[in-house]
CSV table of C-alpha atoms and ligand atoms in Angstrom, one decimal:
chain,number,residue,atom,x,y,z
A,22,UNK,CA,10.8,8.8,0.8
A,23,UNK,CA,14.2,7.5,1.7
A,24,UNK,CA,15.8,4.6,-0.4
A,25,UNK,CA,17.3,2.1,1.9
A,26,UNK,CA,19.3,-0.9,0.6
A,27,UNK,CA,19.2,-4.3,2.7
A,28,UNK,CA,22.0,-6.0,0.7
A,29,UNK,CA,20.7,-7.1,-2.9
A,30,UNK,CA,17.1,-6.0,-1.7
A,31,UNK,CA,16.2,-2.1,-1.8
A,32,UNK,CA,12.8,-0.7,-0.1
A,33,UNK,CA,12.0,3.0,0.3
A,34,UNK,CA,10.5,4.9,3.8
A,35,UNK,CA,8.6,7.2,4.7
A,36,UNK,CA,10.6,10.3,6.4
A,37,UNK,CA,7.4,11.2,9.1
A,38,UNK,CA,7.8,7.4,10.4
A,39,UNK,CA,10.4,7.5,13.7
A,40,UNK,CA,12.4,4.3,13.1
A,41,UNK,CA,12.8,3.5,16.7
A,42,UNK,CA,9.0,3.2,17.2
A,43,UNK,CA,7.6,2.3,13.4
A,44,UNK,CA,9.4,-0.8,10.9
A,45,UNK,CA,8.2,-0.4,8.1
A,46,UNK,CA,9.1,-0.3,4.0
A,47,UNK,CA,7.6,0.0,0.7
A,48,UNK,CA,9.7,-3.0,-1.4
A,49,UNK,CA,10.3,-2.7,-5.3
A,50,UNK,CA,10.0,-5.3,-8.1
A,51,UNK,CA,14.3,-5.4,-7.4
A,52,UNK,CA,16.7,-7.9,-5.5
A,53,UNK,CA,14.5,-11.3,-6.0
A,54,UNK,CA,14.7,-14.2,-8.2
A,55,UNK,CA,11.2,-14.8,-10.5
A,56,UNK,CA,11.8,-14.5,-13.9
A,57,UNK,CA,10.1,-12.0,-16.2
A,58,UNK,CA,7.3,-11.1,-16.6
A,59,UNK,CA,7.3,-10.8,-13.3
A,60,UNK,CA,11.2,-10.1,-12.4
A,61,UNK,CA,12.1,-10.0,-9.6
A,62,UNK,CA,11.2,-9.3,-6.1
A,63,UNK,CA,7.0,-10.5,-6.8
A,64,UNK,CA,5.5,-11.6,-3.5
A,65,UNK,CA,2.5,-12.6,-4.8
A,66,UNK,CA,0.6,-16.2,-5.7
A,67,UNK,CA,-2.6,-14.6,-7.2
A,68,UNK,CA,-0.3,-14.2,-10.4
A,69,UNK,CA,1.2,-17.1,-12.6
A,70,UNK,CA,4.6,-16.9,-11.1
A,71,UNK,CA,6.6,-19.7,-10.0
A,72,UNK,CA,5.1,-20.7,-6.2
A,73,UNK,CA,9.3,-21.8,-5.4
A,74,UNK,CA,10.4,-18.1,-6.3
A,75,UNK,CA,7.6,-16.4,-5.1
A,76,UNK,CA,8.1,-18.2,-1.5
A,77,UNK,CA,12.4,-17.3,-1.9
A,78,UNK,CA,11.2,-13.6,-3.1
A,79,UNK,CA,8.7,-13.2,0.7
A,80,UNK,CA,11.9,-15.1,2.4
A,81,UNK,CA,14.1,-12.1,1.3
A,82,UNK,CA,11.5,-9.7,1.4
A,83,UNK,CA,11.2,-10.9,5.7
A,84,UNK,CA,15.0,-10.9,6.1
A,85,UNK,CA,15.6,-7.7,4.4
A,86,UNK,CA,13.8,-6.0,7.3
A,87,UNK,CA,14.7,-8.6,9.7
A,88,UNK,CA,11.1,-10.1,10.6
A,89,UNK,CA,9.7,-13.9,10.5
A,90,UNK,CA,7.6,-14.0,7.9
A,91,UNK,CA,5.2,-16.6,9.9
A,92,UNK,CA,4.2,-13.7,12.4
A,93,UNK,CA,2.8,-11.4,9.4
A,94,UNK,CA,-0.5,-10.9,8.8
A,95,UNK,CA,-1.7,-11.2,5.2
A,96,UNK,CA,-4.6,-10.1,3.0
A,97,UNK,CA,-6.3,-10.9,-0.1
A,98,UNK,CA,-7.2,-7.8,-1.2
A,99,UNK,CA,-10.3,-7.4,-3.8
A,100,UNK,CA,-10.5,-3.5,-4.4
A,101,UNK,CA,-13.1,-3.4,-1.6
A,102,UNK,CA,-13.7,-1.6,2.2
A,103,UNK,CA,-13.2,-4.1,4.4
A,104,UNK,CA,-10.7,-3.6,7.0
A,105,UNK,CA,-9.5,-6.3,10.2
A,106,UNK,CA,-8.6,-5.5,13.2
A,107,UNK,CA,-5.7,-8.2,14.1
A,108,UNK,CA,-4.1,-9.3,16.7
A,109,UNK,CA,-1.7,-12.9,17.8
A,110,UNK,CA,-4.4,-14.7,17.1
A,111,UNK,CA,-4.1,-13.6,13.4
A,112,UNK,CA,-0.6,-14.3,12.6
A,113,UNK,CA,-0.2,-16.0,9.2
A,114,UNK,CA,-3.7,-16.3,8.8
A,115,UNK,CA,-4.7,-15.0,5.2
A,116,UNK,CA,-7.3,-12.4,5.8
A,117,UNK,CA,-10.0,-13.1,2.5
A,118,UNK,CA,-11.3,-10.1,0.8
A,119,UNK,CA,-9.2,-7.6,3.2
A,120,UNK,CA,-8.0,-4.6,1.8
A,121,UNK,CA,-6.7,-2.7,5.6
A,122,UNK,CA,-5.3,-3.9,8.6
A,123,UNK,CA,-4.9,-2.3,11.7
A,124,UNK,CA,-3.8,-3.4,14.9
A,125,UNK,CA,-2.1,-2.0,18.2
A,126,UNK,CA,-0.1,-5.0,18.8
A,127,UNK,CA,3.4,-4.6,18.5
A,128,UNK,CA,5.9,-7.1,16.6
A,129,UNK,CA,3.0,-7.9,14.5
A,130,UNK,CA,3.7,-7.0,11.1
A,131,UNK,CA,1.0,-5.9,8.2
A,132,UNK,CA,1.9,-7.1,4.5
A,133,UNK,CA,0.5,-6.4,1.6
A,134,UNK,CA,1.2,-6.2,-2.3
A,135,UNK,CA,0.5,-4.0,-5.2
A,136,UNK,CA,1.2,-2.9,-9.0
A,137,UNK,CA,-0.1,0.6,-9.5
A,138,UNK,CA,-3.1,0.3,-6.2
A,139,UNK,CA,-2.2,2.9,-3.2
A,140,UNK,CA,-0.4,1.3,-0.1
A,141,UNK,CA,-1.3,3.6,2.5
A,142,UNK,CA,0.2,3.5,5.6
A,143,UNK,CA,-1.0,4.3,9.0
A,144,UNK,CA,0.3,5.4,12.5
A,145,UNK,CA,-0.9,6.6,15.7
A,146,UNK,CA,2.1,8.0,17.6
A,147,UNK,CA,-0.5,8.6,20.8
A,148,UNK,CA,-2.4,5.3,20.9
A,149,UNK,CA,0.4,3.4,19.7
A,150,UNK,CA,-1.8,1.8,16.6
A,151,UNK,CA,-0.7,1.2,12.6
A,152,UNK,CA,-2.9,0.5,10.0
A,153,UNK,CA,-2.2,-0.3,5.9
A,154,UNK,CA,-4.4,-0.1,3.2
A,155,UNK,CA,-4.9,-1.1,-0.5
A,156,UNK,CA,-6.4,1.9,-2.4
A,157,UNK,CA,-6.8,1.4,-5.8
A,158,UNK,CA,-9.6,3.9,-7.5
A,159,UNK,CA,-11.9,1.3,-6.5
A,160,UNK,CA,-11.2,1.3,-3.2
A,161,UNK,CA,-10.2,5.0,-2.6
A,162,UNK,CA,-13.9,6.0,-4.1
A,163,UNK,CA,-15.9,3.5,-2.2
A,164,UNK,CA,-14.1,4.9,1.3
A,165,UNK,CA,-11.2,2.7,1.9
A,166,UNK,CA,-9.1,5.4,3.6
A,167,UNK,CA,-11.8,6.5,6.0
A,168,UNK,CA,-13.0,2.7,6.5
A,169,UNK,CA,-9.3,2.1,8.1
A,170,UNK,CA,-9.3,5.5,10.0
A,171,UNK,CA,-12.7,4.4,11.6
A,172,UNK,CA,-11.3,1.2,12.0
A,173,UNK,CA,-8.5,2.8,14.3
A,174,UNK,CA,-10.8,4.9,16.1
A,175,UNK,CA,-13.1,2.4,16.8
A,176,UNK,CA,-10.3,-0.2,17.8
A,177,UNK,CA,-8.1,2.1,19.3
A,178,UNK,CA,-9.5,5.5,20.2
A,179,UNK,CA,-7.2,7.1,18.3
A,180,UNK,CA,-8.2,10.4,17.2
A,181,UNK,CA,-7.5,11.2,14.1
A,182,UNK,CA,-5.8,14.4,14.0
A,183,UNK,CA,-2.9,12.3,16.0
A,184,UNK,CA,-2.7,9.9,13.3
A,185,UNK,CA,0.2,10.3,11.0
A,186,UNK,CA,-0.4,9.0,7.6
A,187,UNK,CA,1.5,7.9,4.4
A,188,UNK,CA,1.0,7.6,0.5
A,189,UNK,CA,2.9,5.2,-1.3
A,190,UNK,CA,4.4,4.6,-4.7
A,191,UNK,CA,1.3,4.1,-7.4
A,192,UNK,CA,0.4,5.1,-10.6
A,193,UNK,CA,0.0,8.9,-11.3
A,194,UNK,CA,-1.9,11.6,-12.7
A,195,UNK,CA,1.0,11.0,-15.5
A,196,UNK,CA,0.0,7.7,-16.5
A,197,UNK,CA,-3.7,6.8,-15.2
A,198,UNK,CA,-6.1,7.3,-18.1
A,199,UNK,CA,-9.7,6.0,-17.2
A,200,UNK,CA,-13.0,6.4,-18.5
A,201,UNK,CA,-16.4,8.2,-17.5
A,202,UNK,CA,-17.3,6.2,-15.2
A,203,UNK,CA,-14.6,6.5,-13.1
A,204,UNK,CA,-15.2,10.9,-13.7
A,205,UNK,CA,-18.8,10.2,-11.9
A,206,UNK,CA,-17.6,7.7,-9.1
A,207,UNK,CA,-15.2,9.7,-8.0
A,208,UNK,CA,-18.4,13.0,-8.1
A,209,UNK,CA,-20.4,10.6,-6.2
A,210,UNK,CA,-18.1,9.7,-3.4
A,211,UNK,CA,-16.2,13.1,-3.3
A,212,UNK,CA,-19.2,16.0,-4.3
A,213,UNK,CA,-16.9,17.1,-7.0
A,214,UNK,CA,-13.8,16.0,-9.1
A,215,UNK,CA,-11.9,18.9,-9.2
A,216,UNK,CA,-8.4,18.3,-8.6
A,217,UNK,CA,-9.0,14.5,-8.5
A,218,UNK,CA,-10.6,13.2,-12.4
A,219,UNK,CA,-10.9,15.6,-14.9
A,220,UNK,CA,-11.2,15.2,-18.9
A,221,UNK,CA,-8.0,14.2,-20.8
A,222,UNK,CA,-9.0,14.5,-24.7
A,223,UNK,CA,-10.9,11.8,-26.6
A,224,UNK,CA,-13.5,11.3,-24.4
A,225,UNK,CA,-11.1,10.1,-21.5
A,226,UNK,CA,-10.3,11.2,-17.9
A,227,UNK,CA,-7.4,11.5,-15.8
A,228,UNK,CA,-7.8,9.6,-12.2
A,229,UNK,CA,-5.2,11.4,-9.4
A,230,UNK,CA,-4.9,8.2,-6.8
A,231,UNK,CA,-2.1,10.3,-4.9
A,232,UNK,CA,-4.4,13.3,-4.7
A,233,UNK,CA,-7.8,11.4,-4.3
A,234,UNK,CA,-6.2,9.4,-1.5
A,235,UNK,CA,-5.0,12.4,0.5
A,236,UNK,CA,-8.6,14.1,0.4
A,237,UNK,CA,-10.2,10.9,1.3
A,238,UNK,CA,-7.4,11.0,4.7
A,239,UNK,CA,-8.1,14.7,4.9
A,240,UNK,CA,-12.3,14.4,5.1
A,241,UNK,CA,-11.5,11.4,7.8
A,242,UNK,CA,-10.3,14.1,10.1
A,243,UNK,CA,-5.9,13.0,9.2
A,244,UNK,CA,-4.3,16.6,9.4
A,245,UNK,CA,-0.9,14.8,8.9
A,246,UNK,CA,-0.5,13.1,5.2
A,247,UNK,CA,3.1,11.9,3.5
A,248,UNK,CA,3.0,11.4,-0.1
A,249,UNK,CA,5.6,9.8,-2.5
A,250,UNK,CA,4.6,11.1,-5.6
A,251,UNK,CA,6.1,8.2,-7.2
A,252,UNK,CA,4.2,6.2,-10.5
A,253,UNK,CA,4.5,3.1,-10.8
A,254,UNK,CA,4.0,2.7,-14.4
A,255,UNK,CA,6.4,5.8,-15.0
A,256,UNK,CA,8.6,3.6,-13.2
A,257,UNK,CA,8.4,-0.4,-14.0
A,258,UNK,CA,12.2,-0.1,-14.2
A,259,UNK,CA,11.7,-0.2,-9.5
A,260,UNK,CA,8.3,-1.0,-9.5
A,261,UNK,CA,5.3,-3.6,-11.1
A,262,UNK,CA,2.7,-1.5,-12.9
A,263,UNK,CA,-0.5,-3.9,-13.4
A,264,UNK,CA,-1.2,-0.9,-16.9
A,265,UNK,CA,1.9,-0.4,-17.9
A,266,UNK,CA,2.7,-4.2,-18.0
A,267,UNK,CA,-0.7,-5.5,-19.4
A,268,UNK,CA,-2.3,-6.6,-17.0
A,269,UNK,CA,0.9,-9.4,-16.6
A,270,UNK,CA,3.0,-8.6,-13.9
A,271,UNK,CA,3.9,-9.1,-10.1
A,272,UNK,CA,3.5,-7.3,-6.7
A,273,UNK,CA,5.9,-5.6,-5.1
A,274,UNK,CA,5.2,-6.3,-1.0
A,275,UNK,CA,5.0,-3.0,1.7
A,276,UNK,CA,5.3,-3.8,5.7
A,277,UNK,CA,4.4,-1.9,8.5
A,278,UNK,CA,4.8,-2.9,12.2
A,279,UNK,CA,4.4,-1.2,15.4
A,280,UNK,CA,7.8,-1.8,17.3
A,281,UNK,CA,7.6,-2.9,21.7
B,30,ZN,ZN1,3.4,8.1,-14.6
């Protein structure tokens, strides 16, 4: 990824997304004004942050890339599969229980937030299409990644061996300690673990989101997947990290929109 720095605000980008034709940007917790816990840049309401910094933090989050914040298109995201296909009609409208958005409008941006969940990031260079997605184990196992691919077949007709795709800053391998029953989810949605969840000591597993996301991309047919490598709880000094912090912490906000 490339760090980029919009005054006070920094925000990192993939390198296989051509500027001219893709905005986009994954934010940090940096350049914002909420106060810790949840210090700085947290875009989020779900947490028990300050609604008056929250709405300055998503005001500087907008300007730093240079977009109105009323044309995004939002999400409540709950861990799940479903993913919206959006369009003008959709602009700041809060899509419930959403955790991807796709769309082949242009100037229509996607938002969402995380702490330690997968953004994963979409585009169709063919179709002229973008999709984002919130892939946290939960997610990722229950098909989130192909549920947003599908989504921009079905939409779109992309194909997706044209679709170029993007994994985001998360927690790692490093830091993402889980129990068995993450070990058989991830055997029942993937045939095998290997590479993905595998014993830790003590009874405890190790989850790989970066790793589990890209096969998930791969078996949807995506031949073209950027990863960050990046954890989030290795790194609460950029990012939030919902385990490293306890549970008590923001989002940090990720954008993507197809440009005219
Ligand atoms: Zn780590």
């Amino acid at each position: 990824m490339i760090r980029q720095q919009a005054g006070e605000i920094p925000y990192y980008q993939f390198e296989s997304f051509p500027a001219e034709r893709v905005l986009h940007g994954v934010f940090t917790r940096l350049g914002g004004v909420s106060r810790p816990p949840f210090a700085s840049l947290n875009l989020s309401v779900s947490v028990p942050d300050d609604r008056h910094a929250v709405m300055e933090n998503r005001r500087r989050f907008y300007a730093a890339v240079g977009v109105a914040g009323s044309a995004a298109v939002r999400t409540v995201q709950v861990h799940g599969t479903r993913v919206a296909a959006v369009g003008p009609d959709d602009v700041d409208v809060v899509q419930q229980a959403t955790d991807g958005l796709v769309t082949g409008h242009p100037n229509l941006p996607l938002v969402m937030a995380f702490a330690d969940c997968t953004p994963v990031f979409l585009y169709d260079p063919v179709r002229g299409a973008v999709g984002a997605a919130h892939a946290g184990w939960r997610g990722t196992l229950a098909g989130i990644c192909q549920a947003v691919v599908q989504e921009m077949v079905d939409s779109f007709g992309c194909r997706p061996a044209d679709i170029q795709a993007a994994i985001g800053p998360a927690i790692g391998p490093c830091c993402y300690d889980v129990g068995p029953d993450v070990a058989a989810a991830t055997v029942a949605a993937f045939g095998e673990s290997e590479g993905l969840c595998w014993a830790g000591g003590d009874g405890r597993y190790v989850f790989d989101q970066w790793a589990a996301n890209e096969t998930a991309l791969r078996r949807a047919g995506v031949e073209q997947v950027e990863r960050a490598d990046l954890c989030t709880a290795c790194r609460v000094d950029e990012f939030y990290s919902h385990r490293a912090e306890n549970g008590l912490t923001g989002r940090f906000g990720a954008i993507i929109m197809l440009r005219e």
